[in-house]
């Protein structure tokens, strides 16, 4: 059964009042303890000072007595060694009187007694000094008469009485302080008991509150665990659904990729069939002009067919690497050139991802320009060099085809008159899709022909795609 006090404390409506009372009692007890402790410290300091006072006043009395003993010994024997005690007493008595006055300055009665003691000591010193001087002058009898007189004896008796009064007063103060200390000890004991009771009550209140908080915490943890298990179950179910959807999406992506690749190959094969049909027609045609037209058409269809078969789409199924594709185009042209012609191909392609339709168009332009260089740049020669590049020049994509052949550059950078065939017409039409046209110029060494096509519209599209991607990712847009 709980005690009445515990029942009072554990009542919910009375808990705040009990906490306030307990805290107040604890603070009051702590404050009282501090005050009592401070008072005890002061009492200890006073007791120490009282002890020092008694020691100093007794030392003064002893010094005065030593001066009298030293004088009597000297007068009886006239031995200077008896004056050593007198000299030491003189050197010590003034300092001792100063310390005694400093220690008793807080007590007016003791200050008066210290002054009286000081006056008596100085009179004693003068009396002793006078007799010693007489003895040193050979007037020993006069000095002895002074000593035998009543004045010296009266001085010592009066000094002894004054010292006795001083010591009695200090003992009375000491007794009073001891009583005060005893009362303070009792008060500190009571304050400690009150503080202990208050701390016990406060501990009970805190323990009760901690128990309540612990129960609430356990209940909350139990509910949280239940919610956690339910949430984990939902996450597992949703994860399984997402995994199933991912597998389906991956399967569909692979199917679409296969279909696209198959479509490209089918288109390439169909174009290859067209190229073969044009080849059959070429063999049956005897007209040279028609043969040249059919041969050019066959070659262009073959180029487009090869481009479609070589095309490898990225993960988005819309873009491809322009450098990889152009390398395959150049490799096909190198293989078609034949081993009898020693033409060296050098390339410099930027690793960019572009739309598949743009890459295919760029590949056809490269094929036409390189094929044209092979046909016209090296007449009567079996060797030469062709440099093909696709890179960013002055923040704009640029296609460059350069040879070290005979050269065919007009003064205004336009297409030479002798290059007005179907191939160059195709190149111009395809370049217009990118907002540019071929520019013909001399290479830096002045040998051959350099064709530069700046693809401004392609650069604008690339810039817009980069800005859109940067906006999605929250990044700053950079110029291509």
PDB file of N, CA and C in Angstrom, residues 116-177:
ATOM      1  N   UNK A 116      47.465  50.345  24.865  1.00  0.00           N
ATOM      2  CA  UNK A 116      47.951  50.392  26.252  1.00  0.00           C
ATOM      3  C   UNK A 116      49.164  49.479  26.429  1.00  0.00           C
ATOM      4  N   UNK A 117      49.093  48.283  25.874  1.00  0.00           N
ATOM      5  CA  UNK A 117      50.217  47.342  25.956  1.00  0.00           C
ATOM      6  C   UNK A 117      51.441  47.936  25.283  1.00  0.00           C
ATOM      7  N   UNK A 118      51.239  48.558  24.126  1.00  0.00           N
ATOM      8  CA  UNK A 118      52.357  49.166  23.394  1.00  0.00           C
ATOM      9  C   UNK A 118      53.014  50.269  24.231  1.00  0.00           C
ATOM     10  N   UNK A 119      52.171  51.111  24.906  1.00  0.00           N
ATOM     11  CA  UNK A 119      52.720  52.193  25.737  1.00  0.00           C
ATOM     12  C   UNK A 119      53.514  51.624  26.917  1.00  0.00           C
ATOM     13  N   UNK A 120      52.978  50.559  27.552  1.00  0.00           N
ATOM     14  CA  UNK A 120      53.673  49.947  28.677  1.00  0.00           C
ATOM     15  C   UNK A 120      55.004  49.333  28.246  1.00  0.00           C
ATOM     16  N   UNK A 121      54.975  48.696  27.089  1.00  0.00           N
ATOM     17  CA  UNK A 121      56.213  48.071  26.599  1.00  0.00           C
ATOM     18  C   UNK A 121      57.260  49.130  26.320  1.00  0.00           C
ATOM     19  N   UNK A 122      56.845  50.235  25.690  1.00  0.00           N
ATOM     20  CA  UNK A 122      57.808  51.287  25.380  1.00  0.00           C
ATOM     21  C   UNK A 122      58.349  51.934  26.669  1.00  0.00           C
ATOM     22  N   UNK A 123      57.496  52.086  27.703  1.00  0.00           N
ATOM     23  CA  UNK A 123      57.967  52.620  28.989  1.00  0.00           C
ATOM     24  C   UNK A 123      58.959  51.641  29.629  1.00  0.00           C
ATOM     25  N   UNK A 124      58.625  50.360  29.507  1.00  0.00           N
ATOM     26  CA  UNK A 124      59.549  49.350  30.033  1.00  0.00           C
ATOM     27  C   UNK A 124      60.878  49.417  29.301  1.00  0.00           C
ATOM     28  N   UNK A 125      60.790  49.592  27.978  1.00  0.00           N
ATOM     29  CA  UNK A 125      62.014  49.670  27.161  1.00  0.00           C
ATOM     30  C   UNK A 125      62.856  50.892  27.571  1.00  0.00           C
ATOM     31  N   UNK A 126      62.174  52.035  27.791  1.00  0.00           N
ATOM     32  CA  UNK A 126      62.906  53.252  28.191  1.00  0.00           C
ATOM     33  C   UNK A 126      63.549  53.070  29.571  1.00  0.00           C
ATOM     34  N   UNK A 127      62.811  52.441  30.493  1.00  0.00           N
ATOM     35  CA  UNK A 127      63.350  52.241  31.844  1.00  0.00           C
ATOM     36  C   UNK A 127      64.570  51.328  31.808  1.00  0.00           C
ATOM     37  N   UNK A 128      64.455  50.225  31.029  1.00  0.00           N
ATOM     38  CA  UNK A 128      65.581  49.271  30.918  1.00  0.00           C
ATOM     39  C   UNK A 128      66.760  49.934  30.239  1.00  0.00           C
ATOM     40  N   UNK A 129      66.463  50.675  29.181  1.00  0.00           N
ATOM     41  CA  UNK A 129      67.540  51.337  28.424  1.00  0.00           C
ATOM     42  C   UNK A 129      68.287  52.349  29.299  1.00  0.00           C
ATOM     43  N   UNK A 130      67.519  53.061  30.166  1.00  0.00           N
ATOM     44  CA  UNK A 130      68.150  54.059  31.044  1.00  0.00           C
ATOM     45  C   UNK A 130      69.109  53.392  32.026  1.00  0.00           C
ATOM     46  N   UNK A 131      68.682  52.303  32.658  1.00  0.00           N
ATOM     47  CA  UNK A 131      69.531  51.625  33.627  1.00  0.00           C
ATOM     48  C   UNK A 131      70.763  51.017  32.976  1.00  0.00           C
ATOM     49  N   UNK A 132      70.605  50.495  31.768  1.00  0.00           N
ATOM     50  CA  UNK A 132      71.762  49.893  31.071  1.00  0.00           C
ATOM     51  C   UNK A 132      72.778  50.966  30.723  1.00  0.00           C
ATOM     52  N   UNK A 133      72.283  52.124  30.266  1.00  0.00           N
ATOM     53  CA  UNK A 133      73.204  53.219  29.956  1.00  0.00           C
ATOM     54  C   UNK A 133      73.957  53.708  31.204  1.00  0.00           C
ATOM     55  N   UNK A 134      73.237  53.788  32.372  1.00  0.00           N
ATOM     56  CA  UNK A 134      73.900  54.180  33.620  1.00  0.00           C
ATOM     57  C   UNK A 134      74.986  53.191  33.999  1.00  0.00           C
ATOM     58  N   UNK A 135      74.666  51.915  33.839  1.00  0.00           N
ATOM     59  CA  UNK A 135      75.656  50.890  34.183  1.00  0.00           C
ATOM     60  C   UNK A 135      76.871  50.988  33.280  1.00  0.00           C
ATOM     61  N   UNK A 136      76.644  51.261  31.988  1.00  0.00           N
ATOM     62  CA  UNK A 136      77.771  51.380  31.047  1.00  0.00           C
ATOM     63  C   UNK A 136      78.625  52.607  31.379  1.00  0.00           C
ATOM     64  N   UNK A 137      78.018  53.600  32.012  1.00  0.00           N
ATOM     65  CA  UNK A 137      78.759  54.808  32.403  1.00  0.00           C
ATOM     66  C   UNK A 137      79.463  54.632  33.755  1.00  0.00           C
ATOM     67  N   UNK A 138      79.292  53.477  34.386  1.00  0.00           N
ATOM     68  CA  UNK A 138      79.932  53.212  35.681  1.00  0.00           C
ATOM     69  C   UNK A 138      79.064  53.596  36.862  1.00  0.00           C
ATOM     70  N   UNK A 139      77.867  53.959  36.621  1.00  0.00           N
ATOM     71  CA  UNK A 139      76.945  54.364  37.697  1.00  0.00           C
ATOM     72  C   UNK A 139      76.013  53.199  38.029  1.00  0.00           C
ATOM     73  N   UNK A 140      76.606  52.120  38.383  1.00  0.00           N
ATOM     74  CA  UNK A 140      75.860  50.883  38.612  1.00  0.00           C
ATOM     75  C   UNK A 140      74.918  51.029  39.794  1.00  0.00           C
ATOM     76  N   UNK A 141      75.395  51.702  40.869  1.00  0.00           N
ATOM     77  CA  UNK A 141      74.552  51.828  42.057  1.00  0.00           C
ATOM     78  C   UNK A 141      73.262  52.577  41.746  1.00  0.00           C
ATOM     79  N   UNK A 142      73.383  53.646  40.929  1.00  0.00           N
ATOM     80  CA  UNK A 142      72.178  54.391  40.557  1.00  0.00           C
ATOM     81  C   UNK A 142      71.228  53.506  39.750  1.00  0.00           C
ATOM     82  N   UNK A 143      71.811  52.712  38.883  1.00  0.00           N
ATOM     83  CA  UNK A 143      70.978  51.824  38.071  1.00  0.00           C
ATOM     84  C   UNK A 143      70.290  50.778  38.943  1.00  0.00           C
ATOM     85  N   UNK A 144      71.035  50.262  39.934  1.00  0.00           N
ATOM     86  CA  UNK A 144      70.439  49.240  40.819  1.00  0.00           C
ATOM     87  C   UNK A 144      69.330  49.862  41.653  1.00  0.00           C
ATOM     88  N   UNK A 145      69.547  51.096  42.088  1.00  0.00           N
ATOM     89  CA  UNK A 145      68.493  51.758  42.865  1.00  0.00           C
ATOM     90  C   UNK A 145      67.217  51.905  42.043  1.00  0.00           C
ATOM     91  N   UNK A 146      67.383  52.242  40.779  1.00  0.00           N
ATOM     92  CA  UNK A 146      66.187  52.375  39.911  1.00  0.00           C
ATOM     93  C   UNK A 146      65.473  51.034  39.784  1.00  0.00           C
ATOM     94  N   UNK A 147      66.287  49.974  39.644  1.00  0.00           N
ATOM     95  CA  UNK A 147      65.662  48.643  39.490  1.00  0.00           C
ATOM     96  C   UNK A 147      64.935  48.245  40.760  1.00  0.00           C
ATOM     97  N   UNK A 148      65.538  48.608  41.913  1.00  0.00           N
ATOM     98  CA  UNK A 148      64.906  48.226  43.172  1.00  0.00           C
ATOM     99  C   UNK A 148      63.662  49.066  43.467  1.00  0.00           C
ATOM    100  N   UNK A 149      63.493  50.154  42.743  1.00  0.00           N
ATOM    101  CA  UNK A 149      62.324  50.983  42.956  1.00  0.00           C
ATOM    102  C   UNK A 149      61.047  50.251  42.513  1.00  0.00           C
ATOM    103  N   UNK A 150      59.935  50.854  42.793  1.00  0.00           N
ATOM    104  CA  UNK A 150      58.642  50.200  42.500  1.00  0.00           C
ATOM    105  C   UNK A 150      58.149  50.417  41.085  1.00  0.00           C
ATOM    106  N   UNK A 151      58.747  51.360  40.348  1.00  0.00           N
ATOM    107  CA  UNK A 151      58.195  51.711  39.020  1.00  0.00           C
ATOM    108  C   UNK A 151      58.306  50.547  38.032  1.00  0.00           C
ATOM    109  N   UNK A 152      59.465  49.896  37.984  1.00  0.00           N
ATOM    110  CA  UNK A 152      59.639  48.784  37.045  1.00  0.00           C
ATOM    111  C   UNK A 152      58.694  47.642  37.345  1.00  0.00           C
ATOM    112  N   UNK A 153      58.596  47.369  38.687  1.00  0.00           N
ATOM    113  CA  UNK A 153      57.697  46.277  39.068  1.00  0.00           C
ATOM    114  C   UNK A 153      56.261  46.589  38.713  1.00  0.00           C
ATOM    115  N   UNK A 154      55.872  47.871  38.938  1.00  0.00           N
ATOM    116  CA  UNK A 154      54.493  48.265  38.612  1.00  0.00           C
ATOM    117  C   UNK A 154      54.227  48.163  37.107  1.00  0.00           C
ATOM    118  N   UNK A 155      55.223  48.534  36.295  1.00  0.00           N
ATOM    119  CA  UNK A 155      55.052  48.431  34.831  1.00  0.00           C
ATOM    120  C   UNK A 155      54.796  46.987  34.391  1.00  0.00           C
ATOM    121  N   UNK A 156      55.601  46.076  34.962  1.00  0.00           N
ATOM    122  CA  UNK A 156      55.428  44.663  34.563  1.00  0.00           C
ATOM    123  C   UNK A 156      54.082  44.115  35.035  1.00  0.00           C
ATOM    124  N   UNK A 157      53.687  44.499  36.257  1.00  0.00           N
ATOM    125  CA  UNK A 157      52.395  44.017  36.761  1.00  0.00           C
ATOM    126  C   UNK A 157      51.245  44.555  35.920  1.00  0.00           C
ATOM    127  N   UNK A 158      51.334  45.853  35.600  1.00  0.00           N
ATOM    128  CA  UNK A 158      50.279  46.447  34.785  1.00  0.00           C
ATOM    129  C   UNK A 158      50.240  45.817  33.397  1.00  0.00           C
ATOM    130  N   UNK A 159      51.439  45.549  32.837  1.00  0.00           N
ATOM    131  CA  UNK A 159      51.488  44.892  31.521  1.00  0.00           C
ATOM    132  C   UNK A 159      50.892  43.491  31.603  1.00  0.00           C
ATOM    133  N   UNK A 160      51.202  42.781  32.685  1.00  0.00           N
ATOM    134  CA  UNK A 160      50.653  41.423  32.845  1.00  0.00           C
ATOM    135  C   UNK A 160      49.143  41.475  32.973  1.00  0.00           C
ATOM    136  N   UNK A 161      48.599  42.450  33.743  1.00  0.00           N
ATOM    137  CA  UNK A 161      47.147  42.567  33.870  1.00  0.00           C
ATOM    138  C   UNK A 161      46.487  42.888  32.527  1.00  0.00           C
ATOM    139  N   UNK A 162      47.100  43.816  31.792  1.00  0.00           N
ATOM    140  CA  UNK A 162      46.523  44.191  30.483  1.00  0.00           C
ATOM    141  C   UNK A 162      46.526  43.008  29.521  1.00  0.00           C
ATOM    142  N   UNK A 163      47.623  42.271  29.513  1.00  0.00           N
ATOM    143  CA  UNK A 163      47.702  41.081  28.642  1.00  0.00           C
ATOM    144  C   UNK A 163      46.665  40.059  29.081  1.00  0.00           C
ATOM    145  N   UNK A 164      46.509  39.899  30.411  1.00  0.00           N
ATOM    146  CA  UNK A 164      45.515  38.946  30.917  1.00  0.00           C
ATOM    147  C   UNK A 164      44.113  39.353  30.479  1.00  0.00           C
ATOM    148  N   UNK A 165      43.807  40.652  30.544  1.00  0.00           N
ATOM    149  CA  UNK A 165      42.485  41.125  30.081  1.00  0.00           C
ATOM    150  C   UNK A 165      42.300  40.870  28.575  1.00  0.00           C
ATOM    151  N   UNK A 166      43.376  41.130  27.825  1.00  0.00           N
ATOM    152  CA  UNK A 166      43.304  40.914  26.374  1.00  0.00           C
ATOM    153  C   UNK A 166      43.008  39.448  26.070  1.00  0.00           C
ATOM    154  N   UNK A 167      43.729  38.543  26.751  1.00  0.00           N
ATOM    155  CA  UNK A 167      43.556  37.105  26.509  1.00  0.00           C
ATOM    156  C   UNK A 167      42.164  36.659  26.953  1.00  0.00           C
ATOM    157  N   UNK A 168      41.705  37.201  28.098  1.00  0.00           N
ATOM    158  CA  UNK A 168      40.368  36.821  28.574  1.00  0.00           C
ATOM    159  C   UNK A 168      39.292  37.248  27.583  1.00  0.00           C
ATOM    160  N   UNK A 169      39.445  38.453  27.028  1.00  0.00           N
ATOM    161  CA  UNK A 169      38.463  38.930  26.044  1.00  0.00           C
ATOM    162  C   UNK A 169      38.463  38.034  24.803  1.00  0.00           C
ATOM    163  N   UNK A 170      39.662  37.640  24.364  1.00  0.00           N
ATOM    164  CA  UNK A 170      39.731  36.770  23.183  1.00  0.00           C
ATOM    165  C   UNK A 170      39.158  35.394  23.479  1.00  0.00           C
ATOM    166  N   UNK A 171      39.386  34.881  24.703  1.00  0.00           N
ATOM    167  CA  UNK A 171      38.813  33.579  25.062  1.00  0.00           C
ATOM    168  C   UNK A 171      37.292  33.644  25.088  1.00  0.00           C
ATOM    169  N   UNK A 172      36.781  34.791  25.590  1.00  0.00           N
ATOM    170  CA  UNK A 172      35.324  34.970  25.584  1.00  0.00           C
ATOM    171  C   UNK A 172      34.781  34.976  24.148  1.00  0.00           C
ATOM    172  N   UNK A 173      35.495  35.691  23.271  1.00  0.00           N
ATOM    173  CA  UNK A 173      35.077  35.704  21.860  1.00  0.00           C
ATOM    174  C   UNK A 173      35.162  34.313  21.257  1.00  0.00           C
ATOM    175  N   UNK A 174      36.213  33.589  21.611  1.00  0.00           N
ATOM    176  CA  UNK A 174      36.376  32.230  21.091  1.00  0.00           C
ATOM    177  C   UNK A 174      35.249  31.313  21.566  1.00  0.00           C
ATOM    178  N   UNK A 175      34.889  31.439  22.858  1.00  0.00           N
ATOM    179  CA  UNK A 175      33.799  30.621  23.378  1.00  0.00           C
ATOM    180  C   UNK A 175      32.488  30.937  22.656  1.00  0.00           C
ATOM    181  N   UNK A 176      32.273  32.244  22.418  1.00  0.00           N
ATOM    182  CA  UNK A 176      31.061  32.652  21.712  1.00  0.00           C
ATOM    183  C   UNK A 176      31.043  32.101  20.287  1.00  0.00           C
ATOM    184  N   UNK A 177      32.200  32.163  19.643  1.00  0.00           N
ATOM    185  CA  UNK A 177      32.259  31.652  18.278  1.00  0.00           C
ATOM    186  C   UNK A 177      32.040  30.136  18.244  1.00  0.00           C
TER     187      UNK A 177
END
